[in-house]
Coordinates of C-alpha atoms and ligand atoms in Angstrom, one line a residue:
X1 CA -34.9 -11.0 -4.7
X2 CA -35.6 -9.4 -7.7
X3 CA -39.3 -9.5 -7.3
X4 CA -38.8 -8.1 -3.7
X5 CA -36.8 -5.1 -5.2
X6 CA -39.3 -4.5 -7.7
X7 CA -42.3 -4.6 -5.1
X8 CA -40.1 -2.4 -2.9
X9 CA -39.8 0.1 -5.9
X10 CA -43.6 0.0 -6.4
X11 CA -44.4 0.9 -3.0
X12 CA -41.9 3.7 -3.2
X13 CA -43.2 5.3 -6.4
X14 CA -46.8 4.8 -6.0
X15 CA -46.6 5.8 -2.2
X16 CA -48.9 2.7 -1.6
X17 CA -48.7 1.1 1.8
X18 CA -48.9 -3.0 1.5
X19 CA -52.2 -3.0 3.1
X20 CA -54.8 0.0 2.3
X21 CA -55.2 3.2 0.7
X22 CA -52.5 5.0 -1.5
X23 CA -51.1 8.1 0.1
X24 CA -52.3 11.4 -1.9
X25 CA -49.1 13.0 -0.6
X26 CA -45.7 11.8 0.4
X27 CA -44.1 12.5 3.8
X28 CA -42.0 15.8 4.0
X29 CA -42.0 17.4 7.4
X30 CA -42.6 21.4 7.5
X31 CA -39.4 23.1 9.0
X32 CA -39.9 24.6 12.5
X33 CA -39.7 28.1 11.2
X34 CA -42.3 27.4 8.7
X35 CA -44.6 25.8 11.3
X36 CA -44.1 28.8 13.6
X37 CA -44.8 31.2 11.0
X38 CA -48.1 29.2 10.0
X39 CA -49.3 29.3 13.7
X40 CA -48.5 33.1 14.0
X41 CA -50.4 34.0 10.6
X42 CA -53.3 32.2 11.8
X43 CA -53.0 33.5 15.5
X44 CA -53.2 30.1 17.0
X45 CA -53.8 30.2 20.9
X46 CA -56.0 29.3 23.9
X47 CA -59.5 28.4 22.7
X48 CA -58.5 27.3 19.2
X49 CA -58.9 23.7 17.8
X50 CA -56.5 23.0 15.4
X51 CA -56.5 20.2 12.9
X52 CA -53.8 19.2 10.8
X53 CA -54.8 17.3 7.6
X54 CA -51.8 14.8 6.9
X55 CA -50.2 15.3 10.2
X56 CA -47.0 13.7 9.6
X57 CA -45.0 13.5 12.8
X58 CA -47.4 15.8 14.6
X59 CA -45.1 18.8 14.6
X60 CA -47.7 21.4 13.6
X61 CA -50.5 20.2 16.4
X62 CA -48.2 19.9 19.1
X63 CA -46.6 23.5 18.5
X64 CA -50.0 24.6 18.5
X65 CA -51.0 22.8 21.7
X66 CA -47.6 24.5 23.0
X67 CA -49.3 28.0 22.3
X68 CA -52.2 26.8 24.2
X69 CA -54.6 25.2 21.7
X70 CA -56.1 21.6 21.5
X71 CA -56.4 19.7 18.6
X72 CA -55.9 16.5 16.4
X73 CA -54.0 15.3 13.5
X74 CA -54.9 12.8 10.7
X75 CA -52.9 11.0 8.7
X76 CA -53.3 8.0 6.6
X77 CA -49.9 6.0 7.4
X78 CA -50.1 4.4 10.8
X79 CA -46.0 4.7 11.3
X80 CA -46.6 8.6 11.3
X81 CA -49.4 8.4 13.7
X82 CA -47.3 6.5 16.2
X83 CA -44.6 8.7 15.8
X84 CA -46.9 11.7 16.4
X85 CA -48.4 10.4 19.4
X86 CA -44.4 9.5 20.7
X87 CA -43.8 13.1 20.0
X88 CA -46.8 14.6 21.8
X89 CA -45.8 12.6 24.8
X90 CA -42.0 13.9 24.9
X91 CA -43.4 17.5 24.2
X92 CA -45.6 17.0 27.2
X93 CA -48.6 18.0 25.5
X94 CA -50.5 14.2 24.9
X95 CA -53.5 15.6 27.2
X96 CA -54.3 18.1 24.6
X97 CA -53.9 16.3 21.3
X98 CA -54.5 13.2 19.5
X99 CA -53.4 11.9 16.2
X100 CA -55.8 9.2 14.5
X101 CA -55.3 7.1 11.4
X102 CA -57.5 8.1 8.4
X103 CA -58.2 9.6 5.2
X104 CA -58.3 13.6 5.3
X105 CA -60.9 13.7 2.4
X106 CA -63.4 11.8 4.8
X107 CA -62.4 13.5 8.1
X108 CA -64.9 15.1 10.3
X109 CA -63.5 18.7 10.7
X110 CA -66.3 21.0 11.5
X111 CA -65.3 21.5 15.2
X112 CA -61.7 23.2 13.9
X113 CA -61.1 26.9 14.3
X114 CA -57.9 26.3 12.4
X115 CA -57.1 23.9 9.4
X116 CA -53.3 23.6 8.7
X117 CA -51.9 21.6 5.7
X118 CA -48.8 20.8 3.9
X119 CA -50.2 18.8 1.0
X120 CA -50.0 19.6 -2.8
X121 CA -51.9 22.3 -5.0
X122 CA -53.8 19.3 -6.9
X123 CA -54.8 18.1 -3.1
X124 CA -55.8 21.7 -2.2
X125 CA -58.1 21.8 -5.1
X126 CA -59.7 18.6 -4.5
X127 CA -60.3 19.7 -0.8
X128 CA -61.7 23.1 -1.4
X129 CA -65.3 22.5 -1.8
X130 CA -65.4 20.2 1.2
X131 CA -63.6 22.9 3.3
X132 CA -66.7 25.4 2.2
X133 CA -69.1 22.6 3.2
X134 CA -68.0 21.4 6.3
X135 CA -66.3 24.6 8.1
X136 CA -68.1 27.0 9.7
X137 CA -67.4 30.9 8.4
X138 CA -64.6 32.5 10.3
X139 CA -62.8 29.4 10.4
X140 CA -59.1 29.9 9.3
X141 CA -56.9 27.6 7.0
X142 CA -53.2 28.0 6.6
X143 CA -51.3 26.0 4.0
X144 CA -47.3 25.6 3.7
X145 CA -46.3 26.2 0.2
X146 CA -49.4 25.3 -1.9
X147 CA -52.4 27.7 -2.9
X148 CA -56.1 27.1 -3.6
X149 CA -56.5 28.3 -7.3
X150 CA -58.6 31.0 -7.8
X151 CA -59.7 31.4 -4.3
X152 CA -56.6 33.9 -3.4
X153 CA -55.4 33.9 -0.1
X154 CA -56.4 36.8 2.5
X155 CA -52.5 36.7 3.4
X156 CA -49.2 35.2 1.9
X157 CA -45.9 35.4 3.5
X158 CA -42.6 34.1 2.8
X159 CA -40.3 32.4 5.3
X160 CA -36.9 30.5 4.7
X161 CA -37.8 30.3 0.9
X162 CA -41.3 28.8 1.6
X163 CA -44.7 30.6 0.9
X164 CA -47.4 30.5 3.9
X165 CA -50.9 31.1 2.7
X166 CA -53.8 32.2 4.9
X167 CA -57.2 32.2 4.5
X168 CA -60.9 32.8 6.5
X169 CA -63.8 30.9 5.5
X170 CA -66.1 33.4 4.2
X171 CA -70.0 33.5 4.8
X172 CA -72.3 33.2 2.2
X173 CA -73.7 36.6 1.5
X174 CA -74.9 36.1 -1.9
X175 CA -78.3 37.5 -2.8
X176 CA -80.7 40.4 -2.0
X177 CA -80.6 42.0 1.3
X178 CA -83.2 44.4 2.9
X179 CA -83.5 46.8 5.7
X180 CA -84.4 50.0 7.2
X181 CA -82.8 53.1 8.6
X182 CA -84.7 56.1 9.9
X183 CA -87.8 54.8 8.2
X184 CA -85.9 54.4 4.8
X185 CA -85.9 51.1 2.7
X186 CA -82.8 49.8 1.6
X187 CA -82.3 46.9 -1.1
X188 CA -78.6 45.7 -1.6
X189 CA -77.8 42.9 -4.5
X190 CA -74.6 41.2 -3.6
X191 CA -72.6 39.3 -6.0
X192 CA -69.8 37.0 -4.2
X193 CA -66.8 35.1 -5.3
X194 CA -65.2 33.5 -2.4
X195 CA -64.2 36.3 0.1
X196 CA -64.7 39.1 -2.4
X197 CA -68.1 40.9 -2.5
X198 CA -69.7 43.3 -5.0
X199 CA -72.7 44.9 -3.4
X200 CA -74.8 47.2 -5.4
X201 CA -77.2 49.4 -3.2
X202 CA -80.6 51.3 -3.6
X203 CA -82.8 53.2 -1.4
X204 CA -86.0 54.0 -2.9
X205 CA -85.2 54.5 -6.7
X206 CA -81.4 56.0 -6.0
X207 CA -78.4 54.0 -6.8
X208 CA -75.9 54.6 -3.6
X209 CA -72.2 54.5 -3.7
X210 CA -70.9 51.7 -1.8
X211 CA -67.1 51.9 -0.7
X212 CA -64.8 49.5 0.8
X213 CA -67.0 46.3 1.0
X214 CA -65.1 43.6 3.2
X215 CA -66.0 40.2 4.1
X216 CA -64.0 38.5 6.9
X217 CA -65.6 35.2 8.1
X218 CA -69.0 36.3 9.2
X219 CA -68.3 39.9 9.6
X220 CA -69.2 42.5 6.9
X221 CA -68.5 46.2 6.5
X222 CA -69.1 48.6 3.9
X223 CA -69.4 52.5 3.7
X224 CA -72.1 54.1 1.9
X225 CA -72.6 57.7 0.6
X226 CA -76.0 59.2 -0.4
X227 CA -75.2 61.9 -2.4
X228 CA -79.0 63.2 -2.6
X229 CA -78.9 63.9 1.1
X230 CA -75.4 64.2 1.9
X231 CA -75.6 60.8 4.2
X232 CA -72.4 58.8 4.9
X233 CA -72.9 55.3 6.3
X234 CA -70.5 52.8 7.8
X235 CA -72.4 49.5 8.0
X236 CA -70.7 46.7 10.1
X237 CA -72.5 43.6 11.1
X238 CA -72.3 39.7 11.7
X239 CA -73.9 37.2 8.9
X240 CA -75.9 34.4 10.6
X241 CA -77.6 32.5 7.6
X242 CA -80.3 34.9 6.2
X243 CA -79.6 37.6 9.0
X244 CA -77.2 40.2 9.4
X245 CA -77.1 42.2 12.8
X246 CA -74.8 44.9 13.9
X247 CA -74.5 48.8 13.8
X248 CA -74.6 51.6 11.4
X249 CA -72.9 54.8 11.8
X250 CA -74.9 57.8 10.2
X251 CA -73.3 61.2 9.5
X252 CA -74.2 64.5 7.8
X253 CA -73.6 68.1 8.1
X254 CA -75.9 68.4 11.1
X255 CA -76.3 65.0 12.7
X256 CA -74.0 62.0 13.8
X257 CA -75.4 58.9 15.5
X258 CA -74.7 55.2 15.8
X259 CA -77.8 52.9 15.4
X260 CA -78.5 49.2 15.4
X261 CA -78.7 47.6 12.0
X262 CA -80.4 44.5 11.2
X263 CA -80.8 43.3 7.5
X264 CA -82.8 40.4 6.2
X265 CA -82.0 38.1 3.1
X266 CA -85.0 38.2 0.8
X267 CA -83.6 36.2 -2.1
X268 CA -80.7 33.8 -2.9
Ligands
LIG1 C1 -46.1 16.6 3.3 S1 -46.6 15.8 4.6 C2 -46.9 17.0 5.9 C3 -46.7 16.2 7.3 C4 -47.1 17.7 8.4 N1 -48.3 18.1 8.2 C5 -45.9 18.6 8.3 O1 -46.3 19.7 7.8 O2 -45.0 18.5 8.8 C6 -48.3 14.9 4.1 C7 -48.6 14.0 5.0 O3 -50.1 13.7 4.7 C8 -50.1 12.2 4.8 N2 -51.1 11.9 4.0 C9 -51.2 11.7 2.4 N3 -52.3 11.4 2.0 C10 -53.3 11.4 2.9 C11 -54.8 11.2 2.9 N4 -55.3 10.7 2.0 N5 -55.1 11.2 4.2 C12 -54.6 11.5 5.4 N6 -53.2 11.6 5.6 C13 -52.7 11.6 4.2 C14 -48.9 11.7 4.7 O4 -48.8 10.3 5.2 C15 -48.0 12.5 5.1 O5 -47.7 12.3 6.6

């Protein structure tokens, strides 16, 4: 009897199942109001593929399906996976979602448009580099209660005493980019820390004034003032590996136009 009590306590304390891997996070469900806020802030809807890492009773993926998305949940605990499948059935969304038993660190997640999670700060930090490796730029991530260290959230809201954090995976724009506008060559050096970018721009031997540089997923925008000729530019483009394609607005006292813009990465 004593040894049975000891074993039960051990399981409770370590979060271990009798067979298999220890849980990295105990099961605590996200309240419904927080689930709805997570899906609202990440704008989940038709066309989305939502993956909940550590999906518990399936509530986040099920609520996402009720908003028109498809997706799946992954949980190490088979009992949670069974509950989630039953809940999906009851909610009438079992044709749109599945729940699988597995380790969230080893999960294939590249198909996601939205990743949801309610884990722990330490687990988020261990996950972070994998999220950058596996997810495409533009993928949205939403986390209940726990942040990602120095990767600051793009948005943070509070609901019923809980924090909800929201990020978009940024494209990698670090390096030197080159392009021409009206026969003039531009060279831009970009330093990057997660979604924050610090561009320095030259045209010929002049340093230009870059303002409001913003990177959201694969989209970059920034304004430029060339004090020598009075030109104002607004650059706006989509990053695809070593190329940016988009448009630039050009404006000065006598002239205004919108032209195609294409930049090439010349050095990482
Ligand atoms: C705090 S609960 C969150 C459940 C659900 N996402 C929600 O918000 O209601 C964390 C879940 O992660 C699961 N979990 C813990 N470690 C895991 C791992 N390494 N791989 C997959 N699931 C894990 C637990 O079984 C638990 O169901």
